């Protein structure tokens, strides 16, 4: 079930990346130093520039201000801003590292970098841990796991009884909570993930390596050469 929760992240981000088709190249605005951002993420300069094309399309969906608000984030995911989603809210909050309710391009690129095939496994472990740590306490409580499982089931249209859900959570904590303190800390989460690598398979979006072919018209006009 936890694999399905992380699969929800992958599907959600796939919706964002695939929400827009390539258009005629426009001069980028607000992308001041793609080389610096490339050095600080796993993206190449041309991939950063291609991501910026995607960012511009999403950030102009409601207000053309060069920022992505939660409404625009929802539109990119669900094609509607009326659908409430704990899952989408949680992912938005993790993208929003400045905690100001909007995403600038740097936040957008850094967050997606975690899902790149070349991203360090520790970054993927950390992001997946934070996804469940809803209260941001540095550990995952049983109720937090249940909230995420229920939210994921709701997103997928599945309907499991509360008894079945509780049984799934019981088994998860029985294996993961090796300190028997009723919570899963970062060390325990890492051990669980290393024993079950499938928990992280959805933390990788293979097509991020091919982002430049998603927006080919932009690459042909790239202003900066890759090192």
PDB file of C-alpha atoms in Angstrom, residues 10 89 101 165:
ATOM      1  CA  UNK A  10       4.728   9.571  -9.652  1.00  0.00           C
ATOM      2  CA  UNK A  89      -1.565  19.553  -0.993  1.00  0.00           C
ATOM      3  CA  UNK A 101       2.098  29.441  -0.703  1.00  0.00           C
ATOM      4  CA  UNK A 165      -6.516  -0.526   6.121  1.00  0.00           C
TER       5      UNK A 165
END
